[in-house]
Amino acid sequence: MPRRLATAVATLLALLGSVAGTARAAAPAYVALGDSYSSGTGTRTYINDGTTCQRSVYAYPSLLASARGYALNFRACSGAKIRDVSNLQLSALSSSTAYVTLSVGGNDAGFAAVLTTCAEPWWAADCNGAIDRAQAYITNTLPGSLGALYKAIRSRATSAKVVVVGYPRLFNGTDCNSLTWFSSAEMRRLNATADLLNSTSSSAAAAAGFAFANPTQRFVGHAVCDSPEWINGLSSPLPESYHPKVSGHRYGYLPAVSPIVTGSTVSASAAVLQAARASAHRLARQQRQYAALDRSIEPETFAQPIRKYRQ
């Protein structure tokens, strides 16, 4: 190749590389904070990041980022409570963060323990007492804790669009799992507790100037034991239990959250799913730098009650 032509080709390649690098740098920074309902527990496919956070490329933060070309920092982790988000996840935020999503509060209210209690036979456990305690926490303690967290988020992500994301109702009034004993009345109260958690989070978000994405209506007709169900019932392995499936994130959470974040509804097309899967290695490498911190988060897991009654 003549020297002049070789020089021109090299210059062109360098220019193209510079443009590509600028495009990557210009991608809006998106940080996903929170617990298992944001990390993707229940989808059964997780990135290999050296933690038990159960981050999935099929969770709504990954799908949203893949659809819009956002630069995702996927900090949400299964088991996270408000203190974990405050102490372990907020370092990902900065003044350059453009978007933040967050789901948290369910673990603080002890929802996994409440579900475990209510799944036991009525004569063996005090489900109503467990629900009463959770509702009292949500009403009396959670607002102040969320307010402090939201203030800390805003102090770091000074100009970000922040969207607080709620929780779906889990039950349709029928318990089709042979190893659990949820009554119809208990399921109604558990759904009402999810509604209370959502309304409390929404009020705290509004007070902080944040938006709120409520997934409740999107999951109507797709609860545990519905057909099709978008939420796992009692599952193996147990941590998958009572969390949204891939379909729950794709058809439930994504269309509930995306219009509030982006201004329009995002769908998880085949191309979006392919892009999400392709991001797995990058996300895993990115999150390994936080692995030592994330290992301090205690998983919140539904316990199988039937074992107790087989002894």
PDB file of C-alpha atoms in Angstrom:
ATOM      1  CA  MET A   1       0.000   0.000   0.000  1.00  0.00           C
ATOM      2  CA  PRO A   2       1.471   3.422  -0.951  1.00  0.00           C
ATOM      3  CA  ARG A   3       2.613   5.457   2.025  1.00  0.00           C
ATOM      4  CA  ARG A   4       0.177   8.298   1.301  1.00  0.00           C
ATOM      5  CA  LEU A   5      -2.798   5.900   1.116  1.00  0.00           C
ATOM      6  CA  ALA A   6      -1.699   4.066   4.250  1.00  0.00           C
ATOM      7  CA  THR A   7      -1.468   7.377   6.093  1.00  0.00           C
ATOM      8  CA  ALA A   8      -4.954   8.357   4.932  1.00  0.00           C
ATOM      9  CA  VAL A   9      -6.402   4.999   6.055  1.00  0.00           C
ATOM     10  CA  ALA A  10      -4.718   5.278   9.431  1.00  0.00           C
ATOM     11  CA  THR A  11      -6.072   8.788   9.880  1.00  0.00           C
ATOM     12  CA  LEU A  12      -9.582   7.665   8.949  1.00  0.00           C
ATOM     13  CA  LEU A  13      -9.462   4.738  11.376  1.00  0.00           C
ATOM     14  CA  ALA A  14      -8.229   6.981  14.150  1.00  0.00           C
ATOM     15  CA  LEU A  15     -11.043   9.429  13.424  1.00  0.00           C
ATOM     16  CA  LEU A  16     -13.639   6.672  13.465  1.00  0.00           C
ATOM     17  CA  GLY A  17     -12.238   5.358  16.722  1.00  0.00           C
ATOM     18  CA  SER A  18     -12.419   8.825  18.211  1.00  0.00           C
ATOM     19  CA  VAL A  19     -16.033   9.230  17.121  1.00  0.00           C
ATOM     20  CA  ALA A  20     -16.937   5.832  18.559  1.00  0.00           C
ATOM     21  CA  GLY A  21     -15.219   6.664  21.814  1.00  0.00           C
ATOM     22  CA  THR A  22     -17.051   9.959  22.009  1.00  0.00           C
ATOM     23  CA  ALA A  23     -20.367   8.193  21.376  1.00  0.00           C
ATOM     24  CA  ARG A  24     -19.652   5.730  24.178  1.00  0.00           C
ATOM     25  CA  ALA A  25     -18.651   8.490  26.541  1.00  0.00           C
ATOM     26  CA  ALA A  26     -21.801  10.406  25.697  1.00  0.00           C
ATOM     27  CA  ALA A  27     -24.125   7.530  26.622  1.00  0.00           C
ATOM     28  CA  PRO A  28     -26.384   8.701  29.463  1.00  0.00           C
ATOM     29  CA  ALA A  29     -25.256   7.277  32.814  1.00  0.00           C
ATOM     30  CA  TYR A  30     -27.951   5.114  34.419  1.00  0.00           C
ATOM     31  CA  VAL A  31     -27.593   3.675  37.928  1.00  0.00           C
ATOM     32  CA  ALA A  32     -29.981   0.952  39.103  1.00  0.00           C
ATOM     33  CA  LEU A  33     -30.204   0.812  42.901  1.00  0.00           C
ATOM     34  CA  GLY A  34     -32.172  -1.366  45.254  1.00  0.00           C
ATOM     35  CA  ASP A  35     -33.157  -4.915  46.088  1.00  0.00           C
ATOM     36  CA  SER A  36     -34.096  -8.211  44.448  1.00  0.00           C
ATOM     37  CA  TYR A  37     -37.064  -6.767  42.555  1.00  0.00           C
ATOM     38  CA  SER A  38     -34.602  -4.571  40.652  1.00  0.00           C
ATOM     39  CA  SER A  39     -31.696  -7.023  40.461  1.00  0.00           C
ATOM     40  CA  GLY A  40     -33.819  -9.665  38.739  1.00  0.00           C
ATOM     41  CA  THR A  41     -34.159 -12.430  41.322  1.00  0.00           C
ATOM     42  CA  GLY A  42     -36.723 -14.840  39.936  1.00  0.00           C
ATOM     43  CA  THR A  43     -35.477 -14.772  36.343  1.00  0.00           C
ATOM     44  CA  ARG A  44     -33.150 -17.747  37.022  1.00  0.00           C
ATOM     45  CA  THR A  45     -30.313 -16.336  34.900  1.00  0.00           C
ATOM     46  CA  TYR A  46     -27.651 -14.226  36.616  1.00  0.00           C
ATOM     47  CA  ILE A  47     -24.377 -12.585  35.701  1.00  0.00           C
ATOM     48  CA  ASN A  48     -21.189 -14.057  37.134  1.00  0.00           C
ATOM     49  CA  ASP A  49     -20.044 -11.140  39.256  1.00  0.00           C
ATOM     50  CA  GLY A  50     -18.757 -13.024  42.305  1.00  0.00           C
ATOM     51  CA  THR A  51     -21.740 -12.131  44.522  1.00  0.00           C
ATOM     52  CA  THR A  52     -25.125 -13.495  45.565  1.00  0.00           C
ATOM     53  CA  CYS A  53     -26.867 -10.345  44.290  1.00  0.00           C
ATOM     54  CA  GLN A  54     -28.612 -12.269  41.499  1.00  0.00           C
ATOM     55  CA  ARG A  55     -28.310  -9.561  38.875  1.00  0.00           C
ATOM     56  CA  SER A  56     -29.965 -10.574  35.639  1.00  0.00           C
ATOM     57  CA  VAL A  57     -29.678  -9.217  32.119  1.00  0.00           C
ATOM     58  CA  TYR A  58     -33.429  -9.916  31.902  1.00  0.00           C
ATOM     59  CA  ALA A  59     -34.247  -7.545  34.771  1.00  0.00           C
ATOM     60  CA  TYR A  60     -35.922  -4.296  33.781  1.00  0.00           C
ATOM     61  CA  PRO A  61     -32.830  -2.090  34.381  1.00  0.00           C
ATOM     62  CA  SER A  62     -30.822  -4.151  31.892  1.00  0.00           C
ATOM     63  CA  LEU A  63     -33.662  -4.210  29.354  1.00  0.00           C
ATOM     64  CA  LEU A  64     -34.204  -0.465  29.678  1.00  0.00           C
ATOM     65  CA  ALA A  65     -30.504   0.314  29.306  1.00  0.00           C
ATOM     66  CA  SER A  66     -30.184  -2.024  26.316  1.00  0.00           C
ATOM     67  CA  ALA A  67     -33.187  -0.477  24.582  1.00  0.00           C
ATOM     68  CA  ARG A  68     -32.049   3.123  25.077  1.00  0.00           C
ATOM     69  CA  GLY A  69     -28.273   2.748  24.898  1.00  0.00           C
ATOM     70  CA  TYR A  70     -27.760   3.908  28.487  1.00  0.00           C
ATOM     71  CA  ALA A  71     -24.501   3.186  30.314  1.00  0.00           C
ATOM     72  CA  LEU A  72     -25.829   1.025  33.139  1.00  0.00           C
ATOM     73  CA  ASN A  73     -24.170   0.646  36.528  1.00  0.00           C
ATOM     74  CA  PHE A  74     -26.195  -2.270  37.930  1.00  0.00           C
ATOM     75  CA  ARG A  75     -25.880  -1.905  41.712  1.00  0.00           C
ATOM     76  CA  ALA A  76     -29.226  -3.422  42.759  1.00  0.00           C
ATOM     77  CA  CYS A  77     -28.678  -6.532  44.885  1.00  0.00           C
ATOM     78  CA  SER A  78     -30.909  -9.265  46.281  1.00  0.00           C
ATOM     79  CA  GLY A  79     -31.457  -8.805  50.008  1.00  0.00           C
ATOM     80  CA  ALA A  80     -30.610  -5.112  50.036  1.00  0.00           C
ATOM     81  CA  LYS A  81     -32.201  -2.972  52.712  1.00  0.00           C
ATOM     82  CA  ILE A  82     -32.195   0.800  52.994  1.00  0.00           C
ATOM     83  CA  ARG A  83     -28.938   0.768  54.944  1.00  0.00           C
ATOM     84  CA  ASP A  84     -27.304  -1.355  52.220  1.00  0.00           C
ATOM     85  CA  VAL A  85     -28.373   1.041  49.501  1.00  0.00           C
ATOM     86  CA  SER A  86     -27.076   3.958  51.582  1.00  0.00           C
ATOM     87  CA  ASN A  87     -23.770   2.382  52.565  1.00  0.00           C
ATOM     88  CA  LEU A  88     -22.912   0.193  49.582  1.00  0.00           C
ATOM     89  CA  GLN A  89     -24.661   1.470  46.465  1.00  0.00           C
ATOM     90  CA  LEU A  90     -24.719   5.258  46.507  1.00  0.00           C
ATOM     91  CA  SER A  91     -21.026   5.538  45.627  1.00  0.00           C
ATOM     92  CA  ALA A  92     -22.082   4.757  42.034  1.00  0.00           C
ATOM     93  CA  LEU A  93     -23.900   8.104  41.832  1.00  0.00           C
ATOM     94  CA  SER A  94     -22.373  11.391  40.731  1.00  0.00           C
ATOM     95  CA  SER A  95     -23.324  14.738  39.277  1.00  0.00           C
ATOM     96  CA  SER A  96     -23.046  13.162  35.817  1.00  0.00           C
ATOM     97  CA  THR A  97     -25.661  10.479  36.565  1.00  0.00           C
ATOM     98  CA  ALA A  98     -28.614  11.027  34.232  1.00  0.00           C
ATOM     99  CA  TYR A  99     -31.068   8.366  35.448  1.00  0.00           C
ATOM    100  CA  VAL A 100     -31.615   6.479  38.681  1.00  0.00           C
ATOM    101  CA  THR A 101     -34.149   3.746  39.451  1.00  0.00           C
ATOM    102  CA  LEU A 102     -34.670   2.297  42.900  1.00  0.00           C
ATOM    103  CA  SER A 103     -36.814  -0.311  44.650  1.00  0.00           C
ATOM    104  CA  VAL A 104     -36.269  -0.750  48.384  1.00  0.00           C
ATOM    105  CA  GLY A 105     -38.283  -1.151  51.569  1.00  0.00           C
ATOM    106  CA  GLY A 106     -39.706  -4.658  51.238  1.00  0.00           C
ATOM    107  CA  ASN A 107     -36.775  -6.265  53.038  1.00  0.00           C
ATOM    108  CA  ASP A 108     -36.841  -3.605  55.754  1.00  0.00           C
ATOM    109  CA  ALA A 109     -40.474  -4.524  56.411  1.00  0.00           C
ATOM    110  CA  GLY A 110     -39.444  -8.198  56.640  1.00  0.00           C
ATOM    111  CA  PHE A 111     -41.628  -9.277  53.760  1.00  0.00           C
ATOM    112  CA  ALA A 112     -39.812 -12.597  53.206  1.00  0.00           C
ATOM    113  CA  ALA A 113     -40.294 -13.540  56.850  1.00  0.00           C
ATOM    114  CA  VAL A 114     -43.937 -12.482  56.703  1.00  0.00           C
ATOM    115  CA  LEU A 115     -44.514 -14.654  53.631  1.00  0.00           C
ATOM    116  CA  THR A 116     -42.814 -17.597  55.347  1.00  0.00           C
ATOM    117  CA  THR A 117     -45.046 -17.189  58.402  1.00  0.00           C
ATOM    118  CA  CYS A 118     -48.231 -16.874  56.358  1.00  0.00           C
ATOM    119  CA  ALA A 119     -47.347 -19.899  54.238  1.00  0.00           C
ATOM    120  CA  GLU A 120     -47.503 -22.121  57.318  1.00  0.00           C
ATOM    121  CA  PRO A 121     -50.757 -23.790  58.454  1.00  0.00           C
ATOM    122  CA  TRP A 122     -53.060 -21.369  60.268  1.00  0.00           C
ATOM    123  CA  TRP A 123     -52.784 -23.278  63.544  1.00  0.00           C
ATOM    124  CA  ALA A 124     -48.975 -23.152  63.520  1.00  0.00           C
ATOM    125  CA  ALA A 125     -48.189 -19.483  62.917  1.00  0.00           C
ATOM    126  CA  ASP A 126     -49.561 -16.002  63.520  1.00  0.00           C
ATOM    127  CA  CYS A 127     -49.854 -14.618  59.992  1.00  0.00           C
ATOM    128  CA  ASN A 128     -52.054 -11.702  60.997  1.00  0.00           C
ATOM    129  CA  GLY A 129     -49.617 -10.705  63.718  1.00  0.00           C
ATOM    130  CA  ALA A 130     -46.726 -10.781  61.237  1.00  0.00           C
ATOM    131  CA  ILE A 131     -48.689  -8.648  58.776  1.00  0.00           C
ATOM    132  CA  ASP A 132     -49.670  -6.215  61.546  1.00  0.00           C
ATOM    133  CA  ARG A 133     -46.020  -5.733  62.501  1.00  0.00           C
ATOM    134  CA  ALA A 134     -44.971  -5.193  58.890  1.00  0.00           C
ATOM    135  CA  GLN A 135     -47.729  -2.659  58.311  1.00  0.00           C
ATOM    136  CA  ALA A 136     -46.829  -0.817  61.519  1.00  0.00           C
ATOM    137  CA  TYR A 137     -43.212  -0.571  60.346  1.00  0.00           C
ATOM    138  CA  ILE A 138     -44.270   0.672  56.909  1.00  0.00           C
ATOM    139  CA  THR A 139     -46.574   3.283  58.430  1.00  0.00           C
ATOM    140  CA  ASN A 140     -44.428   4.523  61.304  1.00  0.00           C
ATOM    141  CA  THR A 141     -40.751   3.957  60.464  1.00  0.00           C
ATOM    142  CA  LEU A 142     -40.334   3.539  56.730  1.00  0.00           C
ATOM    143  CA  PRO A 143     -41.251   7.121  55.686  1.00  0.00           C
ATOM    144  CA  GLY A 144     -38.407   8.658  57.678  1.00  0.00           C
ATOM    145  CA  SER A 145     -35.888   6.075  56.476  1.00  0.00           C
ATOM    146  CA  LEU A 146     -36.883   6.568  52.859  1.00  0.00           C
ATOM    147  CA  GLY A 147     -36.788  10.337  53.231  1.00  0.00           C
ATOM    148  CA  ALA A 148     -33.201  10.220  54.485  1.00  0.00           C
ATOM    149  CA  LEU A 149     -32.193   7.860  51.681  1.00  0.00           C
ATOM    150  CA  TYR A 150     -33.825   9.961  48.982  1.00  0.00           C
ATOM    151  CA  LYS A 151     -32.090  13.063  50.320  1.00  0.00           C
ATOM    152  CA  ALA A 152     -28.741  11.268  50.099  1.00  0.00           C
ATOM    153  CA  ILE A 153     -29.476  10.194  46.529  1.00  0.00           C
ATOM    154  CA  ARG A 154     -30.265  13.743  45.477  1.00  0.00           C
ATOM    155  CA  SER A 155     -27.125  15.087  47.148  1.00  0.00           C
ATOM    156  CA  ARG A 156     -25.009  12.815  44.932  1.00  0.00           C
ATOM    157  CA  ALA A 157     -27.044  12.665  41.722  1.00  0.00           C
ATOM    158  CA  THR A 158     -27.827  16.360  41.656  1.00  0.00           C
ATOM    159  CA  SER A 159     -29.478  16.515  38.247  1.00  0.00           C
ATOM    160  CA  ALA A 160     -30.616  12.925  37.664  1.00  0.00           C
ATOM    161  CA  LYS A 161     -34.121  11.795  36.825  1.00  0.00           C
ATOM    162  CA  VAL A 162     -34.897   9.567  39.823  1.00  0.00           C
ATOM    163  CA  VAL A 163     -37.699   7.001  39.630  1.00  0.00           C
ATOM    164  CA  VAL A 164     -38.747   5.007  42.682  1.00  0.00           C
ATOM    165  CA  VAL A 165     -40.229   1.665  41.633  1.00  0.00           C
ATOM    166  CA  GLY A 166     -42.897  -0.200  43.580  1.00  0.00           C
ATOM    167  CA  TYR A 167     -43.865  -3.830  44.107  1.00  0.00           C
ATOM    168  CA  PRO A 168     -46.619  -5.920  42.487  1.00  0.00           C
ATOM    169  CA  ARG A 169     -49.383  -7.730  44.314  1.00  0.00           C
ATOM    170  CA  LEU A 170     -48.284 -11.350  44.563  1.00  0.00           C
ATOM    171  CA  PHE A 171     -51.590 -13.199  44.872  1.00  0.00           C
ATOM    172  CA  ASN A 172     -54.821 -13.698  42.955  1.00  0.00           C
ATOM    173  CA  GLY A 173     -56.762 -15.256  45.858  1.00  0.00           C
ATOM    174  CA  THR A 174     -55.930 -18.881  45.035  1.00  0.00           C
ATOM    175  CA  ASP A 175     -53.037 -20.879  46.478  1.00  0.00           C
ATOM    176  CA  CYS A 176     -52.168 -23.536  43.919  1.00  0.00           C
ATOM    177  CA  ASN A 177     -48.888 -24.573  45.589  1.00  0.00           C
ATOM    178  CA  SER A 178     -49.303 -27.856  47.453  1.00  0.00           C
ATOM    179  CA  LEU A 179     -46.646 -27.044  50.061  1.00  0.00           C
ATOM    180  CA  THR A 180     -48.040 -23.704  51.273  1.00  0.00           C
ATOM    181  CA  TRP A 181     -51.150 -22.791  53.277  1.00  0.00           C
ATOM    182  CA  PHE A 182     -52.088 -19.225  52.300  1.00  0.00           C
ATOM    183  CA  SER A 183     -55.764 -18.534  53.002  1.00  0.00           C
ATOM    184  CA  SER A 184     -57.794 -16.179  50.846  1.00  0.00           C
ATOM    185  CA  ALA A 185     -57.993 -13.656  53.677  1.00  0.00           C
ATOM    186  CA  GLU A 186     -54.235 -13.808  54.217  1.00  0.00           C
ATOM    187  CA  MET A 187     -53.544 -13.262  50.550  1.00  0.00           C
ATOM    188  CA  ARG A 188     -55.828 -10.219  50.532  1.00  0.00           C
ATOM    189  CA  ARG A 189     -53.963  -8.770  53.498  1.00  0.00           C
ATOM    190  CA  LEU A 190     -50.576  -9.498  51.915  1.00  0.00           C
ATOM    191  CA  ASN A 191     -51.670  -7.710  48.725  1.00  0.00           C
ATOM    192  CA  ALA A 192     -52.911  -4.811  50.845  1.00  0.00           C
ATOM    193  CA  THR A 193     -49.490  -4.669  52.503  1.00  0.00           C
ATOM    194  CA  ALA A 194     -47.843  -4.384  49.095  1.00  0.00           C
ATOM    195  CA  ASP A 195     -50.257  -1.542  48.303  1.00  0.00           C
ATOM    196  CA  LEU A 196     -49.362   0.161  51.586  1.00  0.00           C
ATOM    197  CA  LEU A 197     -45.666  -0.184  50.805  1.00  0.00           C
ATOM    198  CA  ASN A 198     -46.262   1.374  47.397  1.00  0.00           C
ATOM    199  CA  SER A 199     -48.320   4.289  48.698  1.00  0.00           C
ATOM    200  CA  THR A 200     -45.755   5.013  51.414  1.00  0.00           C
ATOM    201  CA  SER A 201     -42.889   4.904  48.919  1.00  0.00           C
ATOM    202  CA  SER A 202     -44.819   7.057  46.470  1.00  0.00           C
ATOM    203  CA  SER A 203     -45.499   9.734  49.086  1.00  0.00           C
ATOM    204  CA  ALA A 204     -41.863   9.807  50.173  1.00  0.00           C
ATOM    205  CA  ALA A 205     -40.760   9.986  46.543  1.00  0.00           C
ATOM    206  CA  ALA A 206     -43.094  12.903  45.829  1.00  0.00           C
ATOM    207  CA  ALA A 207     -41.786  14.750  48.881  1.00  0.00           C
ATOM    208  CA  ALA A 208     -38.251  14.348  47.526  1.00  0.00           C
ATOM    209  CA  GLY A 209     -39.218  15.477  44.021  1.00  0.00           C
ATOM    210  CA  PHE A 210     -38.833  11.971  42.599  1.00  0.00           C
ATOM    211  CA  ALA A 211     -41.206  10.093  40.310  1.00  0.00           C
ATOM    212  CA  PHE A 212     -42.904   6.809  41.236  1.00  0.00           C
ATOM    213  CA  ALA A 213     -43.563   3.821  38.985  1.00  0.00           C
ATOM    214  CA  ASN A 214     -46.346   1.579  40.261  1.00  0.00           C
ATOM    215  CA  PRO A 215     -46.355  -1.881  38.628  1.00  0.00           C
ATOM    216  CA  THR A 216     -49.600  -3.036  40.258  1.00  0.00           C
ATOM    217  CA  GLN A 217     -51.916  -2.729  37.256  1.00  0.00           C
ATOM    218  CA  ARG A 218     -49.429  -4.276  34.855  1.00  0.00           C
ATOM    219  CA  PHE A 219     -49.401  -7.478  36.937  1.00  0.00           C
ATOM    220  CA  VAL A 220     -53.184  -7.819  37.306  1.00  0.00           C
ATOM    221  CA  GLY A 221     -54.094 -11.235  35.890  1.00  0.00           C
ATOM    222  CA  HIS A 222     -50.490 -12.421  36.135  1.00  0.00           C
ATOM    223  CA  ALA A 223     -49.973 -13.029  39.861  1.00  0.00           C
ATOM    224  CA  VAL A 224     -48.910 -16.311  41.435  1.00  0.00           C
ATOM    225  CA  CYS A 225     -51.232 -19.089  40.176  1.00  0.00           C
ATOM    226  CA  ASP A 226     -52.606 -16.967  37.326  1.00  0.00           C
ATOM    227  CA  SER A 227     -52.281 -18.091  33.723  1.00  0.00           C
ATOM    228  CA  PRO A 228     -49.882 -16.937  32.571  1.00  0.00           C
ATOM    229  CA  GLU A 229     -48.215 -16.103  35.856  1.00  0.00           C
ATOM    230  CA  TRP A 230     -45.402 -13.551  35.742  1.00  0.00           C
ATOM    231  CA  ILE A 231     -44.422 -14.121  39.381  1.00  0.00           C
ATOM    232  CA  ASN A 232     -42.948 -17.335  40.771  1.00  0.00           C
ATOM    233  CA  GLY A 233     -44.820 -19.168  43.497  1.00  0.00           C
ATOM    234  CA  LEU A 234     -43.003 -21.585  45.772  1.00  0.00           C
ATOM    235  CA  SER A 235     -39.970 -22.501  43.684  1.00  0.00           C
ATOM    236  CA  SER A 236     -36.793 -24.503  43.567  1.00  0.00           C
ATOM    237  CA  PRO A 237     -34.318 -23.070  44.311  1.00  0.00           C
ATOM    238  CA  LEU A 238     -36.159 -21.252  47.087  1.00  0.00           C
ATOM    239  CA  PRO A 239     -34.711 -17.752  46.484  1.00  0.00           C
ATOM    240  CA  GLU A 240     -36.657 -17.627  43.201  1.00  0.00           C
ATOM    241  CA  SER A 241     -39.945 -17.808  45.128  1.00  0.00           C
ATOM    242  CA  TYR A 242     -42.344 -14.831  45.033  1.00  0.00           C
ATOM    243  CA  HIS A 243     -40.258 -12.798  42.609  1.00  0.00           C
ATOM    244  CA  PRO A 244     -41.061 -11.777  39.012  1.00  0.00           C
ATOM    245  CA  LYS A 245     -40.058 -14.106  36.213  1.00  0.00           C
ATOM    246  CA  VAL A 246     -38.451 -12.954  32.963  1.00  0.00           C
ATOM    247  CA  SER A 247     -41.988 -12.300  31.699  1.00  0.00           C
ATOM    248  CA  GLY A 248     -42.675 -10.167  34.767  1.00  0.00           C
ATOM    249  CA  HIS A 249     -39.755  -7.888  33.996  1.00  0.00           C
ATOM    250  CA  ARG A 250     -40.371  -7.880  30.246  1.00  0.00           C
ATOM    251  CA  TYR A 251     -44.130  -7.338  30.233  1.00  0.00           C
ATOM    252  CA  GLY A 252     -44.774  -6.030  33.736  1.00  0.00           C
ATOM    253  CA  TYR A 253     -41.966  -3.865  35.022  1.00  0.00           C
ATOM    254  CA  LEU A 254     -40.429  -2.574  31.784  1.00  0.00           C
ATOM    255  CA  PRO A 255     -43.620  -0.945  30.419  1.00  0.00           C
ATOM    256  CA  ALA A 256     -44.437   0.392  33.902  1.00  0.00           C
ATOM    257  CA  VAL A 257     -41.036   2.001  34.469  1.00  0.00           C
ATOM    258  CA  SER A 258     -39.835   3.011  31.005  1.00  0.00           C
ATOM    259  CA  PRO A 259     -42.419   5.752  30.238  1.00  0.00           C
ATOM    260  CA  ILE A 260     -41.537   7.527  33.477  1.00  0.00           C
ATOM    261  CA  VAL A 261     -37.794   7.275  32.889  1.00  0.00           C
ATOM    262  CA  THR A 262     -37.712   7.944  29.144  1.00  0.00           C
ATOM    263  CA  GLY A 263     -41.041   9.602  28.290  1.00  0.00           C
ATOM    264  CA  SER A 264     -42.177   6.691  26.129  1.00  0.00           C
ATOM    265  CA  THR A 265     -42.904   3.003  26.571  1.00  0.00           C
ATOM    266  CA  VAL A 266     -40.003   0.675  25.825  1.00  0.00           C
ATOM    267  CA  SER A 267     -40.645  -2.879  24.633  1.00  0.00           C
ATOM    268  CA  ALA A 268     -38.239  -5.780  24.982  1.00  0.00           C
ATOM    269  CA  SER A 269     -37.921  -6.732  21.323  1.00  0.00           C
ATOM    270  CA  ALA A 270     -35.715  -9.566  20.108  1.00  0.00           C
ATOM    271  CA  ALA A 271     -32.985  -7.023  19.366  1.00  0.00           C
ATOM    272  CA  VAL A 272     -33.239  -5.580  22.883  1.00  0.00           C
ATOM    273  CA  LEU A 273     -33.040  -9.040  24.432  1.00  0.00           C
ATOM    274  CA  GLN A 274     -29.995  -9.831  22.307  1.00  0.00           C
ATOM    275  CA  ALA A 275     -28.316  -6.590  23.353  1.00  0.00           C
ATOM    276  CA  ALA A 276     -29.111  -7.326  27.003  1.00  0.00           C
ATOM    277  CA  ARG A 277     -27.571 -10.787  26.778  1.00  0.00           C
ATOM    278  CA  ALA A 278     -24.507  -9.326  25.088  1.00  0.00           C
ATOM    279  CA  SER A 279     -23.998  -6.962  28.033  1.00  0.00           C
ATOM    280  CA  ALA A 280     -23.585  -9.778  30.572  1.00  0.00           C
ATOM    281  CA  HIS A 281     -19.780  -9.910  30.537  1.00  0.00           C
ATOM    282  CA  ARG A 282     -19.421  -6.137  30.762  1.00  0.00           C
ATOM    283  CA  LEU A 283     -21.857  -5.928  33.657  1.00  0.00           C
ATOM    284  CA  ALA A 284     -20.136  -8.794  35.459  1.00  0.00           C
ATOM    285  CA  ARG A 285     -16.723  -7.152  35.125  1.00  0.00           C
ATOM    286  CA  GLN A 286     -18.144  -3.852  36.285  1.00  0.00           C
ATOM    287  CA  GLN A 287     -19.824  -5.270  39.394  1.00  0.00           C
ATOM    288  CA  ARG A 288     -16.854  -7.408  40.481  1.00  0.00           C
ATOM    289  CA  GLN A 289     -15.165  -4.226  41.671  1.00  0.00           C
ATOM    290  CA  TYR A 290     -17.921  -3.948  44.283  1.00  0.00           C
ATOM    291  CA  ALA A 291     -18.031  -7.672  45.142  1.00  0.00           C
ATOM    292  CA  ALA A 292     -16.386  -7.342  48.557  1.00  0.00           C
ATOM    293  CA  LEU A 293     -19.006  -4.791  49.565  1.00  0.00           C
ATOM    294  CA  ASP A 294     -21.918  -6.720  48.114  1.00  0.00           C
ATOM    295  CA  ARG A 295     -21.006  -9.905  49.988  1.00  0.00           C
ATOM    296  CA  SER A 296     -21.939  -8.162  53.234  1.00  0.00           C
ATOM    297  CA  ILE A 297     -25.604  -8.026  52.144  1.00  0.00           C
ATOM    298  CA  GLU A 298     -27.642 -10.783  53.778  1.00  0.00           C
ATOM    299  CA  PRO A 299     -29.988 -12.554  51.364  1.00  0.00           C
ATOM    300  CA  GLU A 300     -33.677 -12.432  52.260  1.00  0.00           C
ATOM    301  CA  THR A 301     -35.134 -15.813  51.357  1.00  0.00           C
ATOM    302  CA  PHE A 302     -38.549 -17.378  51.703  1.00  0.00           C
ATOM    303  CA  ALA A 303     -38.261 -20.554  53.791  1.00  0.00           C
ATOM    304  CA  GLN A 304     -40.157 -23.699  52.869  1.00  0.00           C
ATOM    305  CA  PRO A 305     -42.592 -24.351  55.734  1.00  0.00           C
ATOM    306  CA  ILE A 306     -43.441 -27.957  54.862  1.00  0.00           C
ATOM    307  CA  ARG A 307     -40.119 -29.254  56.195  1.00  0.00           C
ATOM    308  CA  LYS A 308     -41.173 -28.316  59.718  1.00  0.00           C
ATOM    309  CA  TYR A 309     -44.326 -30.383  59.497  1.00  0.00           C
ATOM    310  CA  ARG A 310     -42.683 -33.496  58.052  1.00  0.00           C
ATOM    311  CA  GLN A 311     -40.659 -34.059  61.224  1.00  0.00           C
TER     312      GLN A 311
END
